[in-house]
PDB file of N, CA and C in Angstrom:
ATOM      1  N   MET M 156     -25.280   8.123  31.250  1.00  0.00           N
ATOM      2  CA  MET M 156     -24.762   7.258  31.287  1.00  0.00           C
ATOM      3  C   MET M 156     -24.633   6.245  29.425  1.00  0.00           C
ATOM      4  N   ALA M 157     -25.421   5.693  29.364  1.00  0.00           N
ATOM      5  CA  ALA M 157     -25.808   4.747  28.160  1.00  0.00           C
ATOM      6  C   ALA M 157     -25.512   5.690  27.308  1.00  0.00           C
ATOM      7  N   GLU M 158     -26.958   6.696  27.065  1.00  0.00           N
ATOM      8  CA  GLU M 158     -26.488   8.486  26.243  1.00  0.00           C
ATOM      9  C   GLU M 158     -24.915   8.045  25.460  1.00  0.00           C
ATOM     10  N   THR M 159     -24.604   8.916  26.556  1.00  0.00           N
ATOM     11  CA  THR M 159     -22.811   9.290  26.342  1.00  0.00           C
ATOM     12  C   THR M 159     -22.467   8.028  25.060  1.00  0.00           C
ATOM     13  N   THR M 160     -22.633   6.703  25.829  1.00  0.00           N
ATOM     14  CA  THR M 160     -21.429   5.961  25.270  1.00  0.00           C
ATOM     15  C   THR M 160     -22.610   5.867  23.579  1.00  0.00           C
ATOM     16  N   ASP M 161     -23.621   5.381  23.452  1.00  0.00           N
ATOM     17  CA  ASP M 161     -24.013   5.296  22.247  1.00  0.00           C
ATOM     18  C   ASP M 161     -23.552   6.471  21.449  1.00  0.00           C
ATOM     19  N   ASP M 162     -23.759   7.977  22.707  1.00  0.00           N
ATOM     20  CA  ASP M 162     -22.815   9.307  21.283  1.00  0.00           C
ATOM     21  C   ASP M 162     -21.387   8.992  20.826  1.00  0.00           C
ATOM     22  N   ARG M 163     -21.221   8.439  21.647  1.00  0.00           N
ATOM     23  CA  ARG M 163     -19.448   8.454  21.380  1.00  0.00           C
ATOM     24  C   ARG M 163     -19.067   7.014  19.866  1.00  0.00           C
ATOM     25  N   LEU M 164     -20.154   5.789  20.352  1.00  0.00           N
ATOM     26  CA  LEU M 164     -19.399   5.093  19.761  1.00  0.00           C
ATOM     27  C   LEU M 164     -20.255   5.704  17.903  1.00  0.00           C
ATOM     28  N   ARG M 165     -21.285   6.193  18.640  1.00  0.00           N
ATOM     29  CA  ARG M 165     -21.587   6.842  17.166  1.00  0.00           C
ATOM     30  C   ARG M 165     -21.085   7.594  16.559  1.00  0.00           C
ATOM     31  N   LEU M 166     -20.036   8.242  17.031  1.00  0.00           N
ATOM     32  CA  LEU M 166     -19.101   9.125  16.494  1.00  0.00           C
ATOM     33  C   LEU M 166     -18.283   8.977  16.363  1.00  0.00           C
ATOM     34  N   LEU M 167     -17.310   6.980  16.765  1.00  0.00           N
ATOM     35  CA  LEU M 167     -16.307   6.649  16.662  1.00  0.00           C
ATOM     36  C   LEU M 167     -16.890   5.990  15.041  1.00  0.00           C
ATOM     37  N   ILE M 168     -18.472   5.420  14.849  1.00  0.00           N
ATOM     38  CA  ILE M 168     -18.284   5.150  13.463  1.00  0.00           C
ATOM     39  C   ILE M 168     -18.673   6.002  11.949  1.00  0.00           C
ATOM     40  N   GLU M 169     -19.095   7.775  12.587  1.00  0.00           N
ATOM     41  CA  GLU M 169     -18.585   8.575  11.923  1.00  0.00           C
ATOM     42  C   GLU M 169     -17.059   8.656  11.267  1.00  0.00           C
ATOM     43  N   ARG M 170     -16.137   8.427  12.532  1.00  0.00           N
ATOM     44  CA  ARG M 170     -14.635   9.110  12.062  1.00  0.00           C
ATOM     45  C   ARG M 170     -14.006   7.707  11.196  1.00  0.00           C
ATOM     46  N   VAL M 171     -14.606   6.617  11.025  1.00  0.00           N
ATOM     47  CA  VAL M 171     -14.234   5.445  10.246  1.00  0.00           C
ATOM     48  C   VAL M 171     -14.923   5.931   9.164  1.00  0.00           C
ATOM     49  N   GLU M 172     -15.992   5.636   9.296  1.00  0.00           N
ATOM     50  CA  GLU M 172     -16.827   6.102   7.898  1.00  0.00           C
ATOM     51  C   GLU M 172     -15.961   7.173   7.010  1.00  0.00           C
ATOM     52  N   ARG M 173     -15.788   7.970   7.353  1.00  0.00           N
ATOM     53  CA  ARG M 173     -14.720   9.767   6.832  1.00  0.00           C
ATOM     54  C   ARG M 173     -13.755   8.629   6.277  1.00  0.00           C
ATOM     55  N   LEU M 174     -12.511   8.202   7.011  1.00  0.00           N
ATOM     56  CA  LEU M 174     -11.813   7.504   6.486  1.00  0.00           C
ATOM     57  C   LEU M 174     -11.694   6.760   5.595  1.00  0.00           C
ATOM     58  N   GLU M 175     -13.195   5.835   5.817  1.00  0.00           N
ATOM     59  CA  GLU M 175     -13.063   4.513   4.004  1.00  0.00           C
ATOM     60  C   GLU M 175     -13.301   5.755   3.032  1.00  0.00           C
ATOM     61  N   GLU M 176     -14.036   7.052   2.902  1.00  0.00           N
ATOM     62  CA  GLU M 176     -13.977   7.872   1.774  1.00  0.00           C
ATOM     63  C   GLU M 176     -13.137   8.466   1.906  1.00  0.00           C
ATOM     64  N   GLU M 177     -12.087   9.125   2.445  1.00  0.00           N
ATOM     65  CA  GLU M 177     -11.035   9.447   2.597  1.00  0.00           C
ATOM     66  C   GLU M 177      -9.303   8.401   1.350  1.00  0.00           C
ATOM     67  N   LYS M 178      -9.996   7.062   2.241  1.00  0.00           N
ATOM     68  CA  LYS M 178      -9.163   5.896   1.693  1.00  0.00           C
ATOM     69  C   LYS M 178      -9.606   5.861   0.704  1.00  0.00           C
ATOM     70  N   LYS M 179     -10.935   5.697   0.201  1.00  0.00           N
ATOM     71  CA  LYS M 179     -11.384   5.314  -1.128  1.00  0.00           C
ATOM     72  C   LYS M 179     -10.674   6.682  -2.591  1.00  0.00           C
ATOM     73  N   GLY M 180     -10.853   7.903  -2.218  1.00  0.00           N
ATOM     74  CA  GLY M 180     -10.475   8.358  -2.656  1.00  0.00           C
ATOM     75  C   GLY M 180      -9.360   8.583  -3.376  1.00  0.00           C
ATOM     76  N   ILE M 181      -8.414   8.557  -2.228  1.00  0.00           N
ATOM     77  CA  ILE M 181      -6.903   8.398  -2.595  1.00  0.00           C
ATOM     78  C   ILE M 181      -6.640   6.514  -3.458  1.00  0.00           C
ATOM     79  N   SER M 182      -6.829   5.843  -3.234  1.00  0.00           N
ATOM     80  CA  SER M 182      -6.940   5.029  -4.030  1.00  0.00           C
ATOM     81  C   SER M 182      -7.413   5.331  -5.014  1.00  0.00           C
ATOM     82  N   ASP M 183      -7.997   6.127  -5.424  1.00  0.00           N
ATOM     83  CA  ASP M 183      -8.902   6.930  -6.893  1.00  0.00           C
ATOM     84  C   ASP M 183      -7.399   7.389  -7.798  1.00  0.00           C
ATOM     85  N   ASP M 184      -7.068   7.774  -6.763  1.00  0.00           N
ATOM     86  CA  ASP M 184      -6.119   8.801  -7.270  1.00  0.00           C
ATOM     87  C   ASP M 184      -4.971   7.944  -7.591  1.00  0.00           C
ATOM     88  N   ILE M 185      -4.154   7.529  -6.402  1.00  0.00           N
ATOM     89  CA  ILE M 185      -3.020   6.103  -7.164  1.00  0.00           C
ATOM     90  C   ILE M 185      -3.152   5.475  -8.433  1.00  0.00           C
ATOM     91  N   ARG M 186      -4.205   4.910  -8.891  1.00  0.00           N
ATOM     92  CA  ARG M 186      -5.257   4.475  -9.553  1.00  0.00           C
ATOM     93  C   ARG M 186      -5.007   5.019 -11.149  1.00  0.00           C
ATOM     94  N   ASP M 187      -5.283   6.641 -10.631  1.00  0.00           N
ATOM     95  CA  ASP M 187      -4.921   7.392 -11.997  1.00  0.00           C
ATOM     96  C   ASP M 187      -3.569   7.823 -12.090  1.00  0.00           C
ATOM     97  N   VAL M 188      -2.615   7.874 -11.342  1.00  0.00           N
ATOM     98  CA  VAL M 188      -1.403   8.225 -11.805  1.00  0.00           C
ATOM     99  C   VAL M 188      -0.615   6.846 -11.940  1.00  0.00           C
ATOM    100  N   TYR M 189      -1.050   5.346 -11.716  1.00  0.00           N
ATOM    101  CA  TYR M 189      -0.776   4.905 -12.950  1.00  0.00           C
ATOM    102  C   TYR M 189      -1.715   4.469 -14.267  1.00  0.00           C
ATOM    103  N   ASN M 190      -2.269   4.259 -14.366  1.00  0.00           N
ATOM    104  CA  ASN M 190      -2.796   4.859 -15.480  1.00  0.00           C
ATOM    105  C   ASN M 190      -2.431   6.031 -16.769  1.00  0.00           C
ATOM    106  N   GLU M 191      -1.695   6.722 -15.782  1.00  0.00           N
ATOM    107  CA  GLU M 191      -1.374   7.639 -16.728  1.00  0.00           C
ATOM    108  C   GLU M 191       0.563   7.605 -17.116  1.00  0.00           C
ATOM    109  N   ALA M 192       0.892   6.717 -16.138  1.00  0.00           N
ATOM    110  CA  ALA M 192       2.447   6.027 -16.021  1.00  0.00           C
ATOM    111  C   ALA M 192       1.691   5.722 -17.561  1.00  0.00           C
ATOM    112  N   LYS M 193       1.216   4.304 -17.457  1.00  0.00           N
ATOM    113  CA  LYS M 193       0.908   3.604 -18.299  1.00  0.00           C
ATOM    114  C   LYS M 193       0.895   3.418 -19.507  1.00  0.00           C
ATOM    115  N   ALA M 194       0.495   5.223 -19.921  1.00  0.00           N
ATOM    116  CA  ALA M 194      -0.245   6.092 -20.942  1.00  0.00           C
ATOM    117  C   ALA M 194       1.182   6.649 -21.546  1.00  0.00           C
ATOM    118  N   VAL M 195       1.861   6.643 -20.939  1.00  0.00           N
ATOM    119  CA  VAL M 195       3.005   7.429 -21.954  1.00  0.00           C
ATOM    120  C   VAL M 195       4.216   6.352 -21.618  1.00  0.00           C
ATOM    121  N   GLY M 196       3.569   4.890 -21.612  1.00  0.00           N
ATOM    122  CA  GLY M 196       5.406   3.803 -21.892  1.00  0.00           C
ATOM    123  C   GLY M 196       5.383   3.132 -20.256  1.00  0.00           C
ATOM    124  N   TYR M 197       5.268   3.569 -19.371  1.00  0.00           N
ATOM    125  CA  TYR M 197       5.816   3.396 -17.894  1.00  0.00           C
ATOM    126  C   TYR M 197       5.568   1.980 -17.883  1.00  0.00           C
ATOM    127  N   ASP M 198       5.644   1.040 -17.402  1.00  0.00           N
ATOM    128  CA  ASP M 198       5.643   0.062 -17.030  1.00  0.00           C
ATOM    129  C   ASP M 198       4.973  -0.070 -15.497  1.00  0.00           C
ATOM    130  N   VAL M 199       3.650  -0.443 -15.390  1.00  0.00           N
ATOM    131  CA  VAL M 199       3.406  -0.336 -13.973  1.00  0.00           C
ATOM    132  C   VAL M 199       3.386  -1.430 -13.546  1.00  0.00           C
ATOM    133  N   LYS M 200       3.797  -2.650 -13.381  1.00  0.00           N
ATOM    134  CA  LYS M 200       4.122  -3.368 -12.631  1.00  0.00           C
ATOM    135  C   LYS M 200       5.302  -3.543 -11.993  1.00  0.00           C
ATOM    136  N   ILE M 201       6.346  -2.852 -12.478  1.00  0.00           N
ATOM    137  CA  ILE M 201       7.220  -2.618 -12.084  1.00  0.00           C
ATOM    138  C   ILE M 201       7.520  -1.269 -11.410  1.00  0.00           C
ATOM    139  N   MET M 202       6.704  -0.333 -11.681  1.00  0.00           N
ATOM    140  CA  MET M 202       6.466   0.352 -11.037  1.00  0.00           C
ATOM    141  C   MET M 202       5.666   0.110  -9.576  1.00  0.00           C
ATOM    142  N   ARG M 203       5.342  -0.705  -9.413  1.00  0.00           N
ATOM    143  CA  ARG M 203       4.814  -0.873  -8.425  1.00  0.00           C
ATOM    144  C   ARG M 203       5.689  -2.207  -7.089  1.00  0.00           C
ATOM    145  N   ALA M 204       6.452  -2.498  -7.801  1.00  0.00           N
ATOM    146  CA  ALA M 204       7.625  -3.362  -7.533  1.00  0.00           C
ATOM    147  C   ALA M 204       8.665  -2.272  -6.459  1.00  0.00           C
ATOM    148  N   ILE M 205       8.853  -0.907  -7.770  1.00  0.00           N
ATOM    149  CA  ILE M 205       9.704  -0.186  -7.344  1.00  0.00           C
ATOM    150  C   ILE M 205       8.901   0.496  -5.401  1.00  0.00           C
ATOM    151  N   VAL M 206       7.711   0.541  -5.366  1.00  0.00           N
ATOM    152  CA  VAL M 206       7.209   1.426  -4.782  1.00  0.00           C
ATOM    153  C   VAL M 206       7.889   0.194  -3.212  1.00  0.00           C
ATOM    154  N   ARG M 207       7.236  -0.556  -3.833  1.00  0.00           N
ATOM    155  CA  ARG M 207       7.220  -2.133  -2.659  1.00  0.00           C
ATOM    156  C   ARG M 207       8.052  -1.515  -1.598  1.00  0.00           C
ATOM    157  N   LEU M 208       9.574  -1.906  -2.777  1.00  0.00           N
ATOM    158  CA  LEU M 208      10.405  -1.846  -2.550  1.00  0.00           C
ATOM    159  C   LEU M 208      11.721  -0.453  -1.468  1.00  0.00           C
ATOM    160  N   ARG M 209      11.070   0.567  -1.757  1.00  0.00           N
ATOM    161  CA  ARG M 209      11.257   1.784  -1.167  1.00  0.00           C
ATOM    162  C   ARG M 209      10.951   1.970   0.161  1.00  0.00           C
ATOM    163  N   LYS M 210       9.487   1.124   0.356  1.00  0.00           N
ATOM    164  CA  LYS M 210       8.998   1.372   1.614  1.00  0.00           C
ATOM    165  C   LYS M 210       9.883   0.763   2.481  1.00  0.00           C
ATOM    166  N   MET M 211      10.651  -0.202   2.283  1.00  0.00           N
ATOM    167  CA  MET M 211      11.294  -1.801   2.954  1.00  0.00           C
ATOM    168  C   MET M 211      12.143  -1.298   3.449  1.00  0.00           C
ATOM    169  N   LYS M 212      12.813  -1.361   4.708  1.00  0.00           N
ATOM    170  CA  LYS M 212      13.996  -0.922   5.070  1.00  0.00           C
ATOM    171  C   LYS M 212      15.030  -1.353   4.825  1.00  0.00           C
ATOM    172  N   PRO M 213      16.329  -0.545   4.664  1.00  0.00           N
ATOM    173  CA  PRO M 213      17.174  -1.382   3.589  1.00  0.00           C
ATOM    174  C   PRO M 213      17.981  -2.866   4.265  1.00  0.00           C
ATOM    175  N   ASP M 214      17.987  -3.165   5.208  1.00  0.00           N
ATOM    176  CA  ASP M 214      18.105  -4.046   5.984  1.00  0.00           C
ATOM    177  C   ASP M 214      17.565  -4.982   5.180  1.00  0.00           C
ATOM    178  N   ASP M 215      16.591  -5.104   5.361  1.00  0.00           N
ATOM    179  CA  ASP M 215      14.790  -5.842   4.540  1.00  0.00           C
ATOM    180  C   ASP M 215      15.785  -5.960   3.501  1.00  0.00           C
ATOM    181  N   ARG M 216      15.837  -5.398   2.549  1.00  0.00           N
ATOM    182  CA  ARG M 216      15.843  -5.711   1.126  1.00  0.00           C
ATOM    183  C   ARG M 216      16.841  -5.813   0.711  1.00  0.00           C
ATOM    184  N   ARG M 217      18.178  -6.162   1.900  1.00  0.00           N
ATOM    185  CA  ARG M 217      19.271  -6.489   1.208  1.00  0.00           C
ATOM    186  C   ARG M 217      18.948  -8.135   1.100  1.00  0.00           C
ATOM    187  N   GLU M 218      17.922  -8.248   2.337  1.00  0.00           N
ATOM    188  CA  GLU M 218      18.143  -9.763   2.722  1.00  0.00           C
ATOM    189  C   GLU M 218      17.004 -10.392   1.889  1.00  0.00           C
ATOM    190  N   MET M 219      16.343  -9.485   1.475  1.00  0.00           N
ATOM    191  CA  MET M 219      14.872 -10.127   0.748  1.00  0.00           C
ATOM    192  C   MET M 219      15.715 -10.852  -1.026  1.00  0.00           C
ATOM    193  N   ASP M 220      17.055  -9.838  -1.060  1.00  0.00           N
ATOM    194  CA  ASP M 220      17.859 -10.091  -2.422  1.00  0.00           C
ATOM    195  C   ASP M 220      19.005 -10.844  -2.045  1.00  0.00           C
ATOM    196  N   MET M 221      19.010 -10.865  -1.049  1.00  0.00           N
ATOM    197  CA  MET M 221      20.200 -12.309  -1.048  1.00  0.00           C
ATOM    198  C   MET M 221      19.495 -13.396  -1.359  1.00  0.00           C
ATOM    199  N   LEU M 222      18.130 -13.755  -0.115  1.00  0.00           N
ATOM    200  CA  LEU M 222      17.276 -14.801  -0.026  1.00  0.00           C
ATOM    201  C   LEU M 222      16.748 -15.143  -1.824  1.00  0.00           C
ATOM    202  N   LEU M 223      16.580 -14.487  -2.586  1.00  0.00           N
ATOM    203  CA  LEU M 223      15.751 -13.983  -3.994  1.00  0.00           C
ATOM    204  C   LEU M 223      17.245 -15.140  -4.969  1.00  0.00           C
ATOM    205  N   ASP M 224      18.877 -14.288  -4.397  1.00  0.00           N
ATOM    206  CA  ASP M 224      19.644 -15.180  -5.286  1.00  0.00           C
ATOM    207  C   ASP M 224      19.742 -16.128  -5.015  1.00  0.00           C
ATOM    208  N   THR M 225      19.927 -16.491  -3.696  1.00  0.00           N
ATOM    209  CA  THR M 225      19.600 -18.165  -2.966  1.00  0.00           C
ATOM    210  C   THR M 225      19.154 -18.785  -3.237  1.00  0.00           C
ATOM    211  N   TYR M 226      17.805 -18.538  -4.358  1.00  0.00           N
ATOM    212  CA  TYR M 226      15.980 -19.398  -4.326  1.00  0.00           C
ATOM    213  C   TYR M 226      16.896 -19.524  -5.968  1.00  0.00           C
ATOM    214  N   LYS M 227      17.232 -18.594  -6.822  1.00  0.00           N
ATOM    215  CA  LYS M 227      16.964 -18.587  -8.303  1.00  0.00           C
ATOM    216  C   LYS M 227      18.369 -19.266  -8.135  1.00  0.00           C
ATOM    217  N   THR M 228      19.674 -19.371  -8.000  1.00  0.00           N
ATOM    218  CA  THR M 228      20.873 -20.420  -7.662  1.00  0.00           C
ATOM    219  C   THR M 228      20.008 -21.709  -7.516  1.00  0.00           C
ATOM    220  N   ALA M 229      19.798 -21.438  -6.304  1.00  0.00           N
ATOM    221  CA  ALA M 229      18.845 -23.393  -6.579  1.00  0.00           C
ATOM    222  C   ALA M 229      18.204 -24.021  -7.445  1.00  0.00           C
ATOM    223  N   LEU M 230      17.454 -22.736  -7.823  1.00  0.00           N
ATOM    224  CA  LEU M 230      16.756 -23.011  -9.012  1.00  0.00           C
ATOM    225  C   LEU M 230      16.967 -23.485 -10.407  1.00  0.00           C
ATOM    226  N   GLY M 231      18.488 -22.796 -10.359  1.00  0.00           N
ATOM    227  CA  GLY M 231      19.144 -23.538 -11.761  1.00  0.00           C
ATOM    228  C   GLY M 231      18.706 -21.788 -12.631  1.00  0.00           C
ATOM    229  N   ILE M 232      18.256 -20.783 -12.443  1.00  0.00           N
ATOM    230  CA  ILE M 232      17.668 -19.350 -13.360  1.00  0.00           C
ATOM    231  C   ILE M 232      18.737 -18.066 -12.675  1.00  0.00           C
ATOM    232  N   ASP M 233      19.124 -18.046 -13.882  1.00  0.00           N
ATOM    233  CA  ASP M 233      19.719 -16.839 -14.470  1.00  0.00           C
ATOM    234  C   ASP M 233      19.408 -15.327 -13.228  1.00  0.00           C
TER     235      ASP M 233
END
């Protein structure tokens, strides 16, 4: 019984390790794309903001925009 549990734990740990490696590779690829965008003149900070917005649900995005406008008005920011 203990051997089976040990094998399962080892397999789970190995899966996590493989996924961490894949995640690092993907993270490196994303960084490369942003560097490429920057090299041709795009604003990477704005691109990251757009990616975050596109991940949001439309209702959540509208609510955020409304709150942002409310706060800006309260602070006298155009």
